[in-house]
XYZ file of C-alpha atoms in Angstrom:
563
model
C -22.120 -12.483 12.306
C -24.330 -9.421 11.787
C -27.957 -9.623 12.875
C -29.106 -9.060 9.293
C -26.969 -11.980 8.100
C -28.497 -14.268 10.747
C -32.048 -13.214 9.777
C -31.319 -13.442 6.034
C -29.986 -16.976 6.415
C -33.148 -18.124 8.241
C -35.517 -16.489 5.727
C -33.511 -17.813 2.765
C -33.871 -21.361 4.090
C -37.631 -20.965 3.492
C -37.763 -18.842 0.303
C -34.644 -20.135 -1.517
C -36.624 -21.099 -4.623
C -37.981 -17.560 -5.015
C -35.187 -15.250 -3.795
C -31.398 -15.403 -3.546
C -29.642 -14.847 -0.217
C -28.366 -11.506 -1.537
C -31.896 -10.403 -2.496
C -33.219 -11.328 0.956
C -30.379 -9.397 2.647
C -31.075 -6.269 0.564
C -34.767 -6.333 1.549
C -34.070 -6.360 5.294
C -34.605 -3.139 7.268
C -33.561 -1.718 10.625
C -36.751 -0.783 12.487
C -36.860 2.833 13.672
C -38.140 1.764 17.076
C -36.806 -1.101 19.218
C -40.452 -2.019 19.906
C -40.494 -3.424 16.384
C -37.499 -5.652 16.943
C -33.926 -5.579 15.702
C -34.460 -6.533 12.045
C -37.591 -6.357 9.874
C -38.498 -8.177 6.641
C -41.202 -6.648 4.400
C -43.133 -9.372 2.575
C -44.355 -7.166 -0.317
C -41.750 -8.544 -2.726
C -43.217 -12.054 -2.420
C -46.836 -11.022 -3.095
C -46.662 -11.557 -6.883
C -44.743 -14.834 -6.537
C -47.069 -16.423 -3.966
C -50.191 -14.583 -5.199
C -51.193 -13.848 -1.628
C -51.590 -10.717 0.459
C -48.275 -9.639 2.067
C -49.883 -9.934 5.531
C -50.669 -13.621 4.897
C -47.207 -14.297 3.491
C -45.597 -12.747 6.603
C -47.754 -14.987 8.841
C -46.906 -18.122 6.799
C -43.167 -17.355 6.895
C -43.234 -16.835 10.669
C -44.524 -20.412 11.129
C -41.835 -21.945 8.914
C -38.749 -20.044 10.167
C -36.557 -21.735 12.768
C -36.778 -19.437 15.788
C -33.695 -20.733 17.616
C -31.697 -17.566 16.935
C -34.471 -15.262 18.103
C -36.300 -14.425 21.301
C -39.449 -13.975 19.240
C -40.707 -13.254 15.712
C -43.697 -10.927 15.488
C -45.980 -10.426 12.495
C -47.162 -6.824 12.170
C -49.206 -6.457 8.995
C -46.897 -7.218 6.027
C -43.775 -7.122 8.241
C -41.917 -9.872 10.051
C -40.132 -8.334 13.042
C -37.227 -10.307 14.444
C -36.102 -9.899 18.054
C -32.585 -11.304 18.357
C -31.552 -13.654 21.146
C -29.748 -11.139 23.383
C -27.803 -13.739 25.353
C -26.399 -15.431 22.220
C -25.526 -12.204 20.406
C -23.995 -10.441 23.428
C -21.927 -13.509 24.275
C -20.497 -13.675 20.735
C -19.858 -9.926 20.486
C -18.163 -9.589 23.888
C -16.059 -12.718 23.325
C -14.817 -11.266 20.020
C -13.866 -7.886 21.564
C -12.142 -9.547 24.544
C -10.128 -11.673 22.107
C -9.350 -9.042 19.433
C -9.187 -5.926 21.665
C -8.302 -2.792 19.641
C -8.029 -4.934 16.479
C -11.787 -5.520 16.556
C -13.047 -4.196 13.216
C -9.670 -4.665 11.475
C -9.672 -6.259 8.039
C -7.209 -7.143 5.276
C -9.259 -5.651 2.427
C -6.435 -3.238 1.534
C -3.827 -5.981 1.145
C -1.053 -3.500 2.174
C -1.599 -1.460 -1.015
C -0.279 2.122 -1.058
C -2.682 5.052 -0.799
C -1.066 8.505 -1.101
C -3.172 11.147 0.679
C -2.607 14.737 -0.484
C -3.576 16.776 2.583
C -3.051 19.978 4.582
C -0.939 21.813 1.940
C -0.558 25.269 3.515
C 1.097 28.096 1.601
C 4.622 28.990 2.663
C 4.969 32.351 4.427
C 1.337 32.355 5.502
C 0.065 31.193 8.889
C -1.765 27.932 9.372
C -5.275 29.160 9.981
C -8.536 27.454 10.895
C -9.039 27.197 7.131
C -6.255 24.573 6.988
C -7.698 22.459 9.784
C -10.171 20.488 7.684
C -7.775 19.141 5.051
C -5.239 18.267 7.766
C -7.486 16.374 10.187
C -9.776 14.791 7.569
C -6.738 13.483 5.661
C -5.079 12.258 8.858
C -8.212 10.406 9.988
C -8.805 8.831 6.567
C -5.225 7.540 6.812
C -5.956 5.816 10.142
C -9.261 4.384 8.870
C -7.692 2.975 5.682
C -4.826 1.536 7.727
C -7.378 -0.294 9.891
C -8.745 -2.121 6.844
C -5.312 -3.089 5.558
C -4.094 -0.239 3.323
C -0.763 1.566 3.661
C -1.496 5.313 3.795
C 1.183 7.778 2.649
C 0.457 11.247 4.014
C 1.730 13.941 1.635
C 1.912 17.617 2.580
C 1.879 19.189 -0.907
C 3.218 22.533 0.299
C 2.288 25.710 -1.547
C 5.937 26.660 -1.930
C 5.899 28.114 -5.453
C 3.903 30.591 -7.499
C 3.328 34.289 -8.129
C 2.679 34.951 -4.412
C 6.440 34.649 -3.881
C 7.010 37.522 -6.297
C 4.547 39.560 -4.205
C 6.248 38.532 -0.981
C 9.738 39.416 -2.221
C 8.511 42.865 -3.337
C 6.730 43.369 -0.003
C 9.795 42.286 1.983
C 12.135 44.588 0.072
C 9.770 47.566 0.477
C 8.338 47.175 4.006
C 10.061 44.238 5.741
C 13.195 43.749 7.813
C 15.377 40.723 8.452
C 15.173 41.203 12.210
C 11.346 41.304 12.218
C 11.117 38.142 10.084
C 13.588 36.277 12.302
C 11.704 37.298 15.470
C 8.189 36.453 14.266
C 8.471 34.905 10.797
C 4.875 34.043 9.957
C 3.302 37.108 11.583
C 5.730 39.465 9.833
C 5.437 37.754 6.440
C 1.649 37.857 6.740
C 1.744 41.553 7.659
C 3.758 42.541 4.588
C 1.697 40.188 2.334
C -1.536 41.860 3.448
C 0.107 45.289 3.033
C 1.087 44.394 -0.542
C -2.570 43.738 -1.470
C -3.734 46.912 0.239
C -1.098 49.021 -1.589
C -1.687 47.219 -4.907
C -5.329 48.345 -4.932
C -4.061 51.883 -5.567
C -0.770 51.077 -7.335
C -1.048 48.541 -10.163
C 2.719 48.772 -10.828
C 3.275 46.606 -7.748
C 1.687 43.623 -9.523
C 4.147 44.089 -12.430
C 7.068 44.191 -9.976
C 5.809 40.992 -8.352
C 5.568 39.211 -11.698
C 9.112 40.330 -12.545
C 10.491 38.979 -9.267
C 8.713 35.664 -9.717
C 10.216 35.402 -13.211
C 13.643 35.952 -11.611
C 12.854 33.173 -9.148
C 11.850 30.819 -11.962
C 15.069 31.703 -13.827
C 17.181 30.807 -10.775
C 18.187 34.330 -9.694
C 20.456 33.947 -6.637
C 18.826 36.645 -4.471
C 15.294 35.489 -5.297
C 16.145 31.837 -4.549
C 17.855 32.764 -1.280
C 14.799 34.720 -0.076
C 12.446 31.924 -1.220
C 14.444 29.252 0.672
C 14.562 31.430 3.786
C 10.796 32.063 3.714
C 10.232 28.296 3.258
C 12.558 27.226 6.112
C 11.120 29.754 8.578
C 7.570 28.776 7.642
C 8.203 25.069 8.155
C 9.506 25.699 11.679
C 6.208 27.409 12.524
C 4.116 24.766 10.721
C 5.818 21.930 12.596
C 4.910 23.515 15.933
C 1.221 23.307 15.003
C 1.475 19.833 13.441
C 3.134 18.791 16.716
C 0.132 20.072 18.682
C -2.253 18.189 16.360
C 0.062 15.127 16.406
C -0.069 14.927 12.622
C 3.022 13.761 10.744
C 3.801 13.379 7.043
C 5.659 10.864 4.916
C 6.453 13.467 2.255
C 6.840 17.264 2.163
C 7.222 17.396 -1.615
C 5.423 20.614 -2.513
C 4.863 22.521 -5.732
C 8.543 23.482 -6.139
C 9.522 19.769 -6.181
C 7.800 19.400 -9.564
C 9.521 22.344 -11.308
C 11.859 20.037 -13.221
C 9.155 17.444 -13.944
C 6.707 19.496 -16.015
C 8.672 19.502 -19.285
C 8.129 15.735 -19.458
C 4.357 16.274 -19.086
C 4.392 18.746 -22.017
C 6.500 16.309 -24.099
C 4.142 13.404 -23.358
C 1.109 15.482 -24.337
C 2.810 16.515 -27.576
C 3.847 12.941 -28.374
C 0.239 11.806 -28.014
C -0.980 14.682 -30.183
C -3.162 16.060 -27.411
C -1.807 19.631 -27.242
C -3.645 22.233 -29.298
C -2.848 25.898 -29.718
C -5.447 28.476 -28.738
C -4.454 32.167 -28.973
C -0.844 31.264 -28.259
C -1.666 29.058 -25.287
C -1.475 25.227 -25.180
C -4.676 23.380 -24.269
C -6.102 19.862 -24.156
C -9.625 19.487 -25.545
C -11.901 17.845 -22.944
C -15.239 18.422 -24.685
C -16.020 14.700 -24.774
C -16.068 14.832 -20.936
C -18.342 17.926 -21.017
C -15.464 19.950 -19.564
C -13.753 23.157 -20.625
C -10.311 22.767 -22.243
C -7.448 22.172 -19.810
C -5.045 25.124 -20.041
C -1.605 23.477 -19.863
C 0.704 26.332 -20.811
C 0.036 30.072 -21.099
C 1.024 32.090 -24.155
C 4.117 33.348 -22.258
C 5.256 29.736 -21.696
C 4.273 29.613 -17.998
C 2.760 26.360 -16.736
C -0.278 26.139 -14.482
C -1.560 24.221 -11.473
C -2.941 21.447 -13.668
C 0.469 20.901 -15.325
C 2.080 20.627 -11.902
C -0.657 18.314 -10.601
C -0.228 16.063 -13.652
C 3.503 15.843 -12.928
C 2.697 15.042 -9.281
C 0.158 12.343 -10.237
C 2.616 10.650 -12.633
C 5.409 10.857 -10.040
C 3.189 9.335 -7.328
C 2.088 6.463 -9.570
C 5.699 5.662 -10.473
C 6.951 6.040 -6.902
C 4.154 4.364 -4.941
C 2.277 2.296 -7.571
C -0.847 3.300 -5.662
C -4.119 1.386 -5.440
C -5.871 4.722 -4.805
C -4.622 8.286 -4.714
C -6.617 10.729 -2.580
C -6.744 14.525 -2.709
C -8.262 15.990 0.461
C -8.903 19.436 -0.975
C -11.778 21.920 -0.615
C -15.024 21.548 -2.521
C -14.258 24.612 -4.658
C -11.525 22.627 -6.464
C -13.912 19.941 -7.781
C -13.820 21.183 -11.370
C -10.006 21.303 -11.361
C -9.805 17.636 -10.348
C -12.337 16.616 -13.002
C -10.110 18.274 -15.604
C -6.974 16.694 -14.103
C -8.425 13.175 -14.234
C -9.849 13.669 -17.729
C -6.514 14.938 -19.098
C -4.642 11.953 -17.626
C -7.319 9.658 -19.039
C -6.728 11.197 -22.484
C -3.050 10.258 -22.055
C -4.199 6.604 -21.686
C -3.347 6.554 -17.990
C -6.207 4.320 -16.864
C -4.896 4.510 -13.303
C -6.428 8.011 -13.222
C -9.683 6.160 -12.401
C -8.080 5.389 -9.029
C -7.596 9.080 -8.210
C -10.268 10.530 -5.943
C -10.965 14.113 -4.934
C -12.159 14.099 -1.301
C -13.932 17.468 -1.073
C -15.087 19.226 2.081
C -17.066 22.302 3.094
C -15.747 25.468 4.693
C -15.246 26.503 8.290
C -16.852 29.909 8.698
C -16.889 32.458 11.493
C -20.067 34.416 12.001
C -21.257 32.837 8.757
C -18.420 34.428 6.758
C -15.514 32.789 4.906
C -12.035 33.336 6.326
C -9.592 35.144 3.998
C -5.792 35.416 4.239
C -5.522 38.135 1.617
C -7.656 40.581 3.578
C -6.143 39.573 6.902
C -9.431 38.101 8.190
C -8.004 34.909 9.579
C -8.326 32.877 12.732
C -4.931 31.424 13.619
C -5.108 27.705 14.354
C -2.377 27.897 17.011
C -4.360 30.519 18.935
C -7.540 28.438 18.740
C -5.716 25.315 19.975
C -4.142 27.233 22.882
C -7.512 28.708 23.860
C -9.104 25.246 23.690
C -6.365 23.810 25.928
C -6.874 26.629 28.437
C -10.647 26.076 28.452
C -10.140 22.332 29.001
C -7.654 23.046 31.817
C -10.191 25.246 33.642
C -12.973 22.654 33.355
C -10.704 19.789 34.452
C -9.557 21.839 37.496
C -13.232 22.115 38.521
C -14.132 18.481 37.897
C -10.967 16.799 39.135
C -8.624 19.180 41.047
C -6.485 16.232 42.260
C -5.666 14.984 38.746
C -1.933 14.270 38.512
C -1.174 14.945 34.826
C -3.686 17.749 34.263
C -1.446 19.646 31.770
C -1.144 16.620 29.497
C -4.836 15.760 29.794
C -5.866 19.388 29.124
C -3.866 19.304 25.901
C -5.411 15.978 24.846
C -8.901 17.243 25.638
C -8.517 20.783 24.236
C -6.822 19.857 20.958
C -9.044 16.786 20.686
C -12.142 18.958 21.072
C -11.173 21.092 18.057
C -10.395 18.029 15.905
C -13.542 16.155 16.982
C -15.785 19.144 16.276
C -14.456 19.243 12.723
C -14.729 15.510 12.106
C -18.201 14.975 13.601
C -19.575 17.179 10.808
C -20.283 15.492 7.489
C -17.292 16.212 5.295
C -19.225 18.212 2.687
C -21.025 20.407 5.194
C -19.935 23.967 5.921
C -20.046 24.817 9.616
C -19.543 27.801 11.876
C -16.858 27.546 14.558
C -17.468 28.763 18.114
C -14.901 27.717 20.704
C -17.416 27.705 23.598
C -19.499 25.060 21.783
C -16.485 22.910 21.018
C -14.837 22.449 24.439
C -17.927 21.364 26.359
C -18.077 18.230 28.455
C -21.771 17.853 27.604
C -23.440 17.393 24.233
C -22.014 15.838 21.082
C -18.396 16.868 21.697
C -14.954 15.293 21.910
C -14.658 15.928 25.673
C -18.041 14.194 26.185
C -16.764 11.043 24.446
C -13.399 11.202 26.257
C -15.168 11.645 29.609
C -17.376 8.609 28.937
C -14.219 6.588 28.285
C -12.581 7.826 31.517
C -15.737 7.010 33.489
C -15.802 3.461 32.059
C -12.094 2.952 32.864
C -12.745 4.154 36.434
C -15.516 1.555 36.841
C -13.226 -1.247 35.683
C -10.467 -0.113 38.052
C -12.878 0.056 40.964
C -14.088 -3.481 40.238
C -10.528 -4.677 39.514
C -11.994 -6.328 36.425
C -9.754 -8.237 34.030
C -11.574 -9.812 31.058
C -10.993 -13.495 30.385
C -11.133 -15.123 26.951
C -12.228 -18.359 28.648
C -15.289 -16.869 30.327
C -18.703 -16.471 28.703
C -20.325 -13.078 29.112
C -24.033 -13.040 28.204
C -26.480 -10.190 28.806
C -30.240 -10.148 28.411
C -31.428 -6.760 29.704
C -32.690 -3.946 27.453
C -30.308 -1.224 28.684
C -27.220 -3.249 27.764
C -28.742 -4.438 24.460
C -28.510 -1.042 22.761
C -24.800 -0.863 23.677
C -24.203 -4.436 22.469
C -25.724 -3.578 19.073
C -23.487 -0.497 18.726
C -20.450 -2.671 19.451
C -21.657 -5.402 17.112
C -22.022 -2.935 14.223
C -18.448 -1.639 14.546
C -16.703 -3.614 11.750
C -19.473 -2.492 9.389
C -19.095 1.134 10.579
C -15.330 1.110 9.931
C -15.786 -0.307 6.409
C -18.500 2.243 5.665
C -16.249 5.118 6.825
C -13.435 3.794 4.619
C -15.671 3.326 1.562
C -17.052 6.855 1.851
C -13.813 8.517 3.062
C -16.007 9.913 5.835
C -14.536 10.253 9.350
C -17.861 11.640 10.622
C -19.239 8.065 10.508
C -16.639 7.102 13.150
C -17.286 10.289 15.180
C -21.046 9.671 15.183
C -20.515 6.073 16.273
C -18.352 7.348 19.153
C -21.084 9.792 20.217
C -23.801 7.105 20.088
C -21.640 4.637 21.990
C -20.821 7.230 24.680
C -24.520 8.128 24.956
C -25.527 4.444 25.081
C -22.959 3.741 27.782
C -24.004 6.766 29.873
C -27.638 5.636 29.681
C -26.603 2.103 30.712
C -24.507 3.585 33.548
C -27.448 5.700 34.763
C -30.027 2.891 34.717
C -27.977 -0.106 35.812
C -26.260 -1.034 39.075
C -23.164 -2.215 37.240
C -21.175 -3.190 40.358
C -24.077 -4.979 42.082
C -23.051 -8.503 43.089
C -25.181 -10.959 41.119
C -24.777 -13.455 38.262
C -24.705 -10.668 35.618
C -21.968 -8.526 37.223
C -19.038 -10.002 35.251
C -20.969 -9.743 31.966
C -21.873 -6.111 32.711
C -18.218 -5.327 33.387
C -17.209 -7.117 30.178
C -19.589 -4.780 28.356
C -17.973 -1.764 30.067
C -14.569 -3.132 29.008
C -15.748 -3.440 25.386
C -16.974 0.182 25.538
C -13.517 1.382 26.664
C -11.862 -0.544 23.813
C -14.163 0.860 21.129
C -14.300 4.445 22.399
C -10.499 4.502 22.510
C -10.288 3.036 19.002
C -12.925 5.448 17.640
C -10.955 8.365 19.067
C -7.656 6.992 17.725
C -9.103 6.721 14.213
C -10.035 10.402 14.473
C -6.545 11.373 15.685
C -7.517 11.871 19.365
C -6.362 10.470 22.701
C -8.590 8.728 25.233
C -7.350 9.771 28.714
C -7.985 7.234 31.471
C -8.673 10.038 33.950
C -10.192 13.479 33.417
């Protein structure tokens, strides 16, 4: 039971004629300083009811509350400050972790319901850059978090494998490319000619017309155009899978934009049947004024469909295929308006399940404060960053632990993990600047810092040859362990909060606090000293290893036992 629930229950027993249990719980606060206890109750809300000063009410309540669950209850002005019974709480918390292990914090809230997660979605024939990292790792982590509370995540890589850029690429390939160069270095060569197309097109507008003509051929099923498109797609996926392998991210579906080519006519037909399509200067639109949105442009005057048409087809397909409880789109913040229009248009079609579709926006990764751009060639390749991070981790591990047996494997886990952790520790909506030196540090709020704390805790347990027992009672009463106990106790709440907000940073921040709390405990406590508290201290260390490993797993990271 949470500390707030214990306190609320005791207060409610006294004020049940004036306040409900839920009202009491909502009034409770977490004091900013441990000097003011673990939970505080402000008595202001009872002043009108009792017609007394809040200070007097707080004093009266303190006399009536059963103090068995608390070490002490202090009255400070209008506040009742509750100091929990450390021995009772720590015993319950540690017993639960020893019993449940990595399933501590699991729940069945999701009832195995399907949750498609639209994530990553790179464009074919372009490299996976640092710009793709956020959607990939945020979506992957949300999948793990939702799985922990009972949902069934379905990771979908909605590949950018269709559109006018393929007309540009075909023109660029035919003018400046070669088969040999593409086969040798597919992504690099395709990027080179794509960038060259945009540079040349600035001075030669006819190139854009050629590109449109080639894309029209592709749409019409021209053999040469389709063959080049399929080749570009296959070569790109080989390169993408190398990077997904490094990140250890896998997908349940690779249905990209091209998959929905034959599914958009039905969308148009459905809109027409419902009388929602209106003509505007030759184009087909859906009026969304009642949602305070601009009209949704469904079909251009030349008959071409748009992103929204394709996304409507995808949404309908996913509902039919997965009968989802929620459908998530982990896509950049700049697409917010598009998703508002998408949901509103589906709502107009009487698809009430559109209420279960959620855009999960995120901020940008910048370099030197500037946005990364593929078109102008200003990109930071994700594979290069990951390799540099692994190398940096390898060098630091060689210094710290030159005798480490599996240093290559650990360097990969630490280096790649550092890049992922740095992304996920930032609030999803924040934009942040990326500097590799800051990311792969063993000190500070970094992935390696958390991983190192885990390895240190594992080392302690090995040295003590400690094996936790479900039959033994582990109770702690000292202050240095208490802060760690509270961080462990709060874990189920933390997981639910991260799931409710689709916010992996809540898990990352918990991991940082737990690592910091453990390191402080480690520095101030003789953990292996032989006395009556030794086994309980080691049980706490064991619980730390379980939760740090689980925190890291939910973020998509490993927790090496040695570093």
